[in-house]
PDB file of C-alpha atoms and ligand atoms in Angstrom:
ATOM      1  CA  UNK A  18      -6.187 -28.755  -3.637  1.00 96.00           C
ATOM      2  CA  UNK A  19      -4.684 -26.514  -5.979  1.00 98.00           C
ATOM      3  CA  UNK A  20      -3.273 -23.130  -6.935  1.00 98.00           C
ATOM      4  CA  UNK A  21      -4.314 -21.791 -10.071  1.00 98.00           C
ATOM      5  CA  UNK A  22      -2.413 -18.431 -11.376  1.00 98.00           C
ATOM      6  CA  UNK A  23      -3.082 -15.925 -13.548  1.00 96.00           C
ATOM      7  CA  UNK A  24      -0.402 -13.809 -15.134  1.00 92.00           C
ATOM      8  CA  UNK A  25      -0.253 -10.271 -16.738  1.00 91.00           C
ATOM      9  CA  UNK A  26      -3.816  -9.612 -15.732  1.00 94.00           C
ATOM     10  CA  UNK A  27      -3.280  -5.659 -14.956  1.00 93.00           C
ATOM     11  CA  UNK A  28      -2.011  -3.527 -18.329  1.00 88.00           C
ATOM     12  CA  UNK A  29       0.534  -1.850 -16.161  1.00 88.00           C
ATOM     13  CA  UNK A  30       2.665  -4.922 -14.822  1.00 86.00           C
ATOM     14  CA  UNK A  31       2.473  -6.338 -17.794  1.00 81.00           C
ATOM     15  CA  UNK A  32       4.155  -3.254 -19.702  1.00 86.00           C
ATOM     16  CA  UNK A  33       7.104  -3.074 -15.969  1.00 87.00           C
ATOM     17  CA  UNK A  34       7.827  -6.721 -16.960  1.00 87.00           C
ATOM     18  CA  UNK A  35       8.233  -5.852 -20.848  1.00 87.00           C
ATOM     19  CA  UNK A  36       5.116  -8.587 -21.578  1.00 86.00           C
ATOM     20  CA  UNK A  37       2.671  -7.715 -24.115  1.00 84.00           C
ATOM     21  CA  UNK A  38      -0.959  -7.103 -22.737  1.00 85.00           C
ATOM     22  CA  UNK A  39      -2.797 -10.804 -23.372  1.00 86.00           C
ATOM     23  CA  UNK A  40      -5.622 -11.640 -25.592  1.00 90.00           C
ATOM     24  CA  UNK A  41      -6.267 -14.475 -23.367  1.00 90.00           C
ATOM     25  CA  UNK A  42      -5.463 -15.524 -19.985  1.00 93.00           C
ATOM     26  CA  UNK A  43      -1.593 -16.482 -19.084  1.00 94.00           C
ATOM     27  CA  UNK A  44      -2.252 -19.523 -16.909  1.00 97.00           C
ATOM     28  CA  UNK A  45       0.227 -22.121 -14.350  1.00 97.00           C
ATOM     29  CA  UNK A  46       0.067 -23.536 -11.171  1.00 98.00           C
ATOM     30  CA  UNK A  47       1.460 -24.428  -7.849  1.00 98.00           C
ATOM     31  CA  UNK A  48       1.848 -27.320  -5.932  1.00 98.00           C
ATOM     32  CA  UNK A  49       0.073 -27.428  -2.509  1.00 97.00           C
ATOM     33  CA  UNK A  50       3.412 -27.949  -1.358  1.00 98.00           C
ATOM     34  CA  UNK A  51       4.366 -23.942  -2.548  1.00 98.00           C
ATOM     35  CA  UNK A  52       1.729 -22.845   0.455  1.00 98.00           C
ATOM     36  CA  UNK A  53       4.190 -21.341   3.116  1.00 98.00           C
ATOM     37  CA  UNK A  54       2.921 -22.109   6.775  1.00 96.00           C
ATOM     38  CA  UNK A  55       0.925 -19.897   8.446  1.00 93.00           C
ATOM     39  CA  UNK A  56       2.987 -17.660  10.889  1.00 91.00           C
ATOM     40  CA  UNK A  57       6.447 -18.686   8.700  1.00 97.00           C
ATOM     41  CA  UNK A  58       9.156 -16.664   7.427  1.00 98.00           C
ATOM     42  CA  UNK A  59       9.740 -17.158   3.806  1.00 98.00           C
ATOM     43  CA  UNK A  60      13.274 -17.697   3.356  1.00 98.00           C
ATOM     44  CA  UNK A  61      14.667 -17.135   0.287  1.00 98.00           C
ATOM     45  CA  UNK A  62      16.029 -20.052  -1.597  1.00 98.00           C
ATOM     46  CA  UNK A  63      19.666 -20.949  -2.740  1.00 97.00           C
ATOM     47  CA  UNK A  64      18.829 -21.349  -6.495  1.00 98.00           C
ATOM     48  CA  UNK A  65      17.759 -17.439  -6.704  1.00 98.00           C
ATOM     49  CA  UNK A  66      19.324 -14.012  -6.773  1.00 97.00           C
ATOM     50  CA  UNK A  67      16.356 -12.390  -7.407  1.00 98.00           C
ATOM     51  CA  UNK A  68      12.789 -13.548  -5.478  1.00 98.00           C
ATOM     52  CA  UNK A  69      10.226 -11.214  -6.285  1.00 98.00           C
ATOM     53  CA  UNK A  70       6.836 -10.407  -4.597  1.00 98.00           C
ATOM     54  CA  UNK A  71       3.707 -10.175  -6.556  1.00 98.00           C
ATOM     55  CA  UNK A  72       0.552  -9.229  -4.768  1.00 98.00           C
ATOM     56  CA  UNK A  73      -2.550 -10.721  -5.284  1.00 98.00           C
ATOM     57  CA  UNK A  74      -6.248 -10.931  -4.525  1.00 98.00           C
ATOM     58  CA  UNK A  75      -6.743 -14.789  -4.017  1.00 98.00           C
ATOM     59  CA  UNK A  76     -10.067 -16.736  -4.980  1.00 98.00           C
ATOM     60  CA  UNK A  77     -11.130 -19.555  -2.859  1.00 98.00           C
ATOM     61  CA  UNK A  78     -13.299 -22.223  -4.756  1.00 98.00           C
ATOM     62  CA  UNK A  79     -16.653 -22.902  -2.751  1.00 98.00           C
ATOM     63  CA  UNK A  80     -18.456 -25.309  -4.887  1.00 98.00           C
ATOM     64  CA  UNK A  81     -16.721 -27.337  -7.990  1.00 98.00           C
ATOM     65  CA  UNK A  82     -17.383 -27.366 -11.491  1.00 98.00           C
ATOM     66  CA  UNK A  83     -16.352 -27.815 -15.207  1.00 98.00           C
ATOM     67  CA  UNK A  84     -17.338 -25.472 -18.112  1.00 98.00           C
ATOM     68  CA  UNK A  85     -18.992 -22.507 -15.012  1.00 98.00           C
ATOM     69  CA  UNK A  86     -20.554 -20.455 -17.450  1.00 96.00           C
ATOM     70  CA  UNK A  87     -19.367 -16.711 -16.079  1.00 92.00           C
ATOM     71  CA  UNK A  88     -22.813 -15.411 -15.171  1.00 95.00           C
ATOM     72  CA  UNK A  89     -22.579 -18.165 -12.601  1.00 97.00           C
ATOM     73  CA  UNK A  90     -19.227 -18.041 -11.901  1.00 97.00           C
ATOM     74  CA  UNK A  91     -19.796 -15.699  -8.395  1.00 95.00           C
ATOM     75  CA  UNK A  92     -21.894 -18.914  -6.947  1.00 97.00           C
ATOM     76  CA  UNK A  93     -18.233 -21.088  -7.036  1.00 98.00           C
ATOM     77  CA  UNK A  94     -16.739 -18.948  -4.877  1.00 98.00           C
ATOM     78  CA  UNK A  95     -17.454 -17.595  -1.483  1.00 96.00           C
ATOM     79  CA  UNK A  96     -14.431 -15.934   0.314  1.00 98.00           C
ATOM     80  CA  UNK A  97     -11.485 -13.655  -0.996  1.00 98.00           C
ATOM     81  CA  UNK A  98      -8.113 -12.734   0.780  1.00 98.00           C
ATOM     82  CA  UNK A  99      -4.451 -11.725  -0.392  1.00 98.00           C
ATOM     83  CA  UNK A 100      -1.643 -14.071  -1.312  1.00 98.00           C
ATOM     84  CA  UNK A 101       2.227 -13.736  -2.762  1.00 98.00           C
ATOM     85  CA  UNK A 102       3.220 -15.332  -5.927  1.00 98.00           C
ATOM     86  CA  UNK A 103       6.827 -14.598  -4.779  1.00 98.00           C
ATOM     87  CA  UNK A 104       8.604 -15.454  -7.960  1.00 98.00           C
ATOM     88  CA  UNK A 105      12.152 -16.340  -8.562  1.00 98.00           C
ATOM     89  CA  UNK A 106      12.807 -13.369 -11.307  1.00 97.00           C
ATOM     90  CA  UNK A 107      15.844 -14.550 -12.544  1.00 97.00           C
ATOM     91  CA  UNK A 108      15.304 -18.291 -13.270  1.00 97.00           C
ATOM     92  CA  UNK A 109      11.636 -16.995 -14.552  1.00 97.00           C
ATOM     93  CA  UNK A 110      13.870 -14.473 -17.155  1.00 96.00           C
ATOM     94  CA  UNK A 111      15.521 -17.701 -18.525  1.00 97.00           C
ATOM     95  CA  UNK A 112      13.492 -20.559 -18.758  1.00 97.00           C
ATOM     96  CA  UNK A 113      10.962 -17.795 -20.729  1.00 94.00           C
ATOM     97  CA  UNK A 114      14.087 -16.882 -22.801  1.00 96.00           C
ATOM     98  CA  UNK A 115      14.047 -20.607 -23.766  1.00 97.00           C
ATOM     99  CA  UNK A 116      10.253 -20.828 -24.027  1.00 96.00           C
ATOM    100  CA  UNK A 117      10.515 -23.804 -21.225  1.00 96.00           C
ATOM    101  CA  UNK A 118       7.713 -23.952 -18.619  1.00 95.00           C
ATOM    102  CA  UNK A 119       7.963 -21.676 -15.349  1.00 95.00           C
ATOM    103  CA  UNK A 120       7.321 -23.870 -12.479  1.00 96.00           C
ATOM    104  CA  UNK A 121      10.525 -24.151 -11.220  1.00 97.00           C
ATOM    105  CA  UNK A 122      10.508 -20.122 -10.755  1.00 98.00           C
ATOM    106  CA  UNK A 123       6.548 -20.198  -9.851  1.00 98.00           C
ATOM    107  CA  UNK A 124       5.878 -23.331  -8.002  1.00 98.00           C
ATOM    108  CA  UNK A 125       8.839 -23.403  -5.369  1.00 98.00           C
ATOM    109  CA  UNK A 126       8.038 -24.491  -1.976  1.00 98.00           C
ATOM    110  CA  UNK A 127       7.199 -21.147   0.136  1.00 98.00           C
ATOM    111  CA  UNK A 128       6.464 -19.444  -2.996  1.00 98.00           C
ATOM    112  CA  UNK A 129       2.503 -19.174  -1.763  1.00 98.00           C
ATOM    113  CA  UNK A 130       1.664 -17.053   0.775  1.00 98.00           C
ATOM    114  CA  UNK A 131      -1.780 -16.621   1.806  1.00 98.00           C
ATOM    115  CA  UNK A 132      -3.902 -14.691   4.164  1.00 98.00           C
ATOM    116  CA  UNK A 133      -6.837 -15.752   5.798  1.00 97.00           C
ATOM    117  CA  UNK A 134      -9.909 -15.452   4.386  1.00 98.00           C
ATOM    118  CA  UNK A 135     -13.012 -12.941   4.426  1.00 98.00           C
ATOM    119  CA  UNK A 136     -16.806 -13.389   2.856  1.00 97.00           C
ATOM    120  CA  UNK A 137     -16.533 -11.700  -0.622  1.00 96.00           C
ATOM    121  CA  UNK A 138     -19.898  -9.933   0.409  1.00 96.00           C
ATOM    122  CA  UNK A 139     -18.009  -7.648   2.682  1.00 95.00           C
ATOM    123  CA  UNK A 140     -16.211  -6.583   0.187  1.00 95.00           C
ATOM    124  CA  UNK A 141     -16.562  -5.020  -3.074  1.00 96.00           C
ATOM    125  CA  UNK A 142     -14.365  -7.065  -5.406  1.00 95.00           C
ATOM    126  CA  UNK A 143     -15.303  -4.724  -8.577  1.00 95.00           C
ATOM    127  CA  UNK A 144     -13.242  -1.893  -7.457  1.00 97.00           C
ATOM    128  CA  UNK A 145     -10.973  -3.786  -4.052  1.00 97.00           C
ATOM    129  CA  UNK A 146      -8.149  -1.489  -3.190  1.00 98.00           C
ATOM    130  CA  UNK A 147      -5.081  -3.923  -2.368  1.00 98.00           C
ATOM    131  CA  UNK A 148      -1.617  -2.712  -1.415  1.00 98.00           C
ATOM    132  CA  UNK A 149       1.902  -3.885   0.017  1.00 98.00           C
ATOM    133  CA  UNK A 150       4.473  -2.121   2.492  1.00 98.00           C
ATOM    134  CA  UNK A 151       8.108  -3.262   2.036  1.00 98.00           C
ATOM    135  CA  UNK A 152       9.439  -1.838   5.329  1.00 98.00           C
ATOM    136  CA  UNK A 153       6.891   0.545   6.067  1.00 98.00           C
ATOM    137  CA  UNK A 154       7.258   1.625   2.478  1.00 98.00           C
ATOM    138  CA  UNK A 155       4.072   1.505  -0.265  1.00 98.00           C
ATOM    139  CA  UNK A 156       5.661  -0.515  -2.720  1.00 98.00           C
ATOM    140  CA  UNK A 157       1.995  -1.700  -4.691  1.00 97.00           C
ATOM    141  CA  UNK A 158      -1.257  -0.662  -4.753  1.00 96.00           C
ATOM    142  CA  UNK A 159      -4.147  -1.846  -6.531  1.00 96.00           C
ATOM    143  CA  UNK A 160      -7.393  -1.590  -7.686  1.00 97.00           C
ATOM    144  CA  UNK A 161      -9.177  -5.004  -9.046  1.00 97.00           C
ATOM    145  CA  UNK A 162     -10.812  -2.708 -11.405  1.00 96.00           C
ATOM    146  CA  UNK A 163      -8.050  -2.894 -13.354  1.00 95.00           C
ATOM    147  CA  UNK A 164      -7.826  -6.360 -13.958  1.00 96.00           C
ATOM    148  CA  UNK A 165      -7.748  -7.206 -17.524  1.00 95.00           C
ATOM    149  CA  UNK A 166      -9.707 -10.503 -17.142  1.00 96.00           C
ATOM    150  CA  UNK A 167     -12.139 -10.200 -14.229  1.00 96.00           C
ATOM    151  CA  UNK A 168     -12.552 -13.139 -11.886  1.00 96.00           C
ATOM    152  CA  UNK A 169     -15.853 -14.735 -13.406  1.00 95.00           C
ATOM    153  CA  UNK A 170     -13.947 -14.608 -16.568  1.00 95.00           C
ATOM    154  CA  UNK A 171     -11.134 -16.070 -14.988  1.00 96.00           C
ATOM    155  CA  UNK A 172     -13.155 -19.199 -14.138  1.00 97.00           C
ATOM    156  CA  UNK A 173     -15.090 -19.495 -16.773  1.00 97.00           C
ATOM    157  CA  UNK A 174     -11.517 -19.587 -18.753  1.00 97.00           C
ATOM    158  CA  UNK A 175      -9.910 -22.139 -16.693  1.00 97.00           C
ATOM    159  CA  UNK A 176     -12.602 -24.543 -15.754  1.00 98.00           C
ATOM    160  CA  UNK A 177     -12.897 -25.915 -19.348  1.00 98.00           C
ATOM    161  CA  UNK A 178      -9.346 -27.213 -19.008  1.00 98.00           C
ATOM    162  CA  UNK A 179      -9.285 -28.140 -15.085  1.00 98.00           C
ATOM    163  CA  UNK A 180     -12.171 -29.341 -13.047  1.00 98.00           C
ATOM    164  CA  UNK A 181     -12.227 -27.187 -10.150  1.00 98.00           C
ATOM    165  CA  UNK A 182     -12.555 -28.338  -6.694  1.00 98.00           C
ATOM    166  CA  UNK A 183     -13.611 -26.694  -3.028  1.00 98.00           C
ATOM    167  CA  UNK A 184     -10.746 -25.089  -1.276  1.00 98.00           C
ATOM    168  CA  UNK A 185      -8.761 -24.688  -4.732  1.00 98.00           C
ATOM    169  CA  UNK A 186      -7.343 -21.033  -4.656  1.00 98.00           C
ATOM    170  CA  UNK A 187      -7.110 -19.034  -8.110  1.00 98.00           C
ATOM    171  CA  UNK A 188      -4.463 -16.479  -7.631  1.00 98.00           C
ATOM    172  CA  UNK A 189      -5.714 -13.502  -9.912  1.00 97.00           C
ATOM    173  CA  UNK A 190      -2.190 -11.399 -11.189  1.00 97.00           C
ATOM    174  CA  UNK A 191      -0.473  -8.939  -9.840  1.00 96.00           C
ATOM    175  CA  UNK A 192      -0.576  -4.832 -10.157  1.00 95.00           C
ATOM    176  CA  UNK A 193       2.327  -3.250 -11.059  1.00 94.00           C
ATOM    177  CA  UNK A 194       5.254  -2.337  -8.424  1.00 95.00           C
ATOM    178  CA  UNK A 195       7.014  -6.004  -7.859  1.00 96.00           C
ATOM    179  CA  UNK A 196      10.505  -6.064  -7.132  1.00 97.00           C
ATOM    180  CA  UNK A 197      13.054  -8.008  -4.619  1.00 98.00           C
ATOM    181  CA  UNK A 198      12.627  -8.848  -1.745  1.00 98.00           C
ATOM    182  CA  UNK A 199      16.196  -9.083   0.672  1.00 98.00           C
ATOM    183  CA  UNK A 200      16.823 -10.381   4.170  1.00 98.00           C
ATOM    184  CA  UNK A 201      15.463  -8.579   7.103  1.00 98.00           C
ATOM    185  CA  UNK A 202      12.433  -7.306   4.750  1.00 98.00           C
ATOM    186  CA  UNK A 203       8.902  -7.146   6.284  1.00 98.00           C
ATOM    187  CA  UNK A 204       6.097  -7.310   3.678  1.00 98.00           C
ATOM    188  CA  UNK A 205       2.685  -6.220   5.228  1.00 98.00           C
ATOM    189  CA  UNK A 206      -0.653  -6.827   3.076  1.00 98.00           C
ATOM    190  CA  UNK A 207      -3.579  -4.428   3.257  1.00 98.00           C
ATOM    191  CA  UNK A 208      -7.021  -5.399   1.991  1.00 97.00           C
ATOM    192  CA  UNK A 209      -8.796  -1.965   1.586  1.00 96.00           C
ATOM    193  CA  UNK A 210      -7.442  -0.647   5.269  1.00 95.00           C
ATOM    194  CA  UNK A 211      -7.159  -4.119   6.917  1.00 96.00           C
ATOM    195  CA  UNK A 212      -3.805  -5.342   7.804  1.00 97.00           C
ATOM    196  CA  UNK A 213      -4.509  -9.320   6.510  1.00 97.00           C
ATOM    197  CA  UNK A 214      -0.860 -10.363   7.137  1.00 96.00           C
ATOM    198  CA  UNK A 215       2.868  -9.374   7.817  1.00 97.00           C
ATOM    199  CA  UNK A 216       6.020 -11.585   6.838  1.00 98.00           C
ATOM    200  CA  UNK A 217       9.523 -11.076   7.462  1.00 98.00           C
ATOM    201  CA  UNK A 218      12.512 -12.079   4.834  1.00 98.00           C
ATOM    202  CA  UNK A 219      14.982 -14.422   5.518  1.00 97.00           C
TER     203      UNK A 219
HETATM  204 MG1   MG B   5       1.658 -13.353 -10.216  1.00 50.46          MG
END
């Protein structure tokens, strides 16, 4: 499988970051080797001052396809949850500095966190409230209303360039609010008012 991002997909993080909103989508991936265990602390790794969380709605593909046309995007996809792009901030800041690819600071292993997952029906994923606690603290919260490019679009975008496959997860940008994460943090996700995971920093 893999893990197809989005990035600067709400106006707002975009502008905190100092990014110009996108004409198109900002697209990378992750290795299936970024997905942190189930149940795991995320540790933060030796090559990074600065790990950053970035909350997301996550996508998971249902049925593959090339070229989905967007009205029937919603049939190649069945189930929804939350995930982390953590994000090493710093090494991110300079390889963009150089205009060098951002894997190393996107891809790292641990650097996908995802929840379980829930049928989409359940949920309303035109206007999804979304939000993170750093230590009991509302550090983002989101609406998927304000997505710049919505998920069908998202799909549409990216399956002319990669062939997606079932269980492939499209990670769809974060709100605005990220910031660092330090030892001893607990990050707890929220899907509208249901608690979908909790991870502690180390
Ligand atoms: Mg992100």
């Amino acid at each position: 499988m893999k893990i197809i991002c989005i990035g600067r997909n709400y106006a707002e993080h975009a502008k905190e970051l100092g990014n110009e909103i996108p004409e198109s989508p900002v697209i990378f991936m992750k290795p299936d080797t970024a997905i942190l265990k189930k149940g795991s602390d995320f540790y933060i790794p030796e090559f990074s001052n600065d790990i950053h969380y970035e909350l997301e709605v996550v996508l998971k593909i249902s049925k593959g396809g090339k070229y989905i046309q967007p009205e029937n995007a919603a049939n190649h996809y069945d189930e929804i949850g939350l995930g982390i792009d953590f994000t090493a901030r710093d090494l991110q800041s300079k390889l963009k500095e150089k205009g060098l690819p951002w894997e190393l600071a996107k891809g790292f292993d641990g650097s996908a966190v995802v929840s379980d997952f829930y049928k989409k029906e359940d949920f309303d994923l035109k206007n999804l409230n979304f939000s993170l606690l750093k230590n009991s603290e509302k550090v983002q919260d989101g609406n998927t209303s304000m997505m710049i490019f919505s998920p069908d679009k998202m799909i549409e975008f990216v399956s002319q360039y990669f062939t997606l496959r079932v269980g492939d997860l499209i990670f769809t940008g974060t709100p605005k609010g990220v910031g660092k994460v330090a030892e001893n943090d607990i990050l707890e996700a929220f899907l509208e008012d249901k608690k979908v995971f909790s991870l502690r920093i180390q």
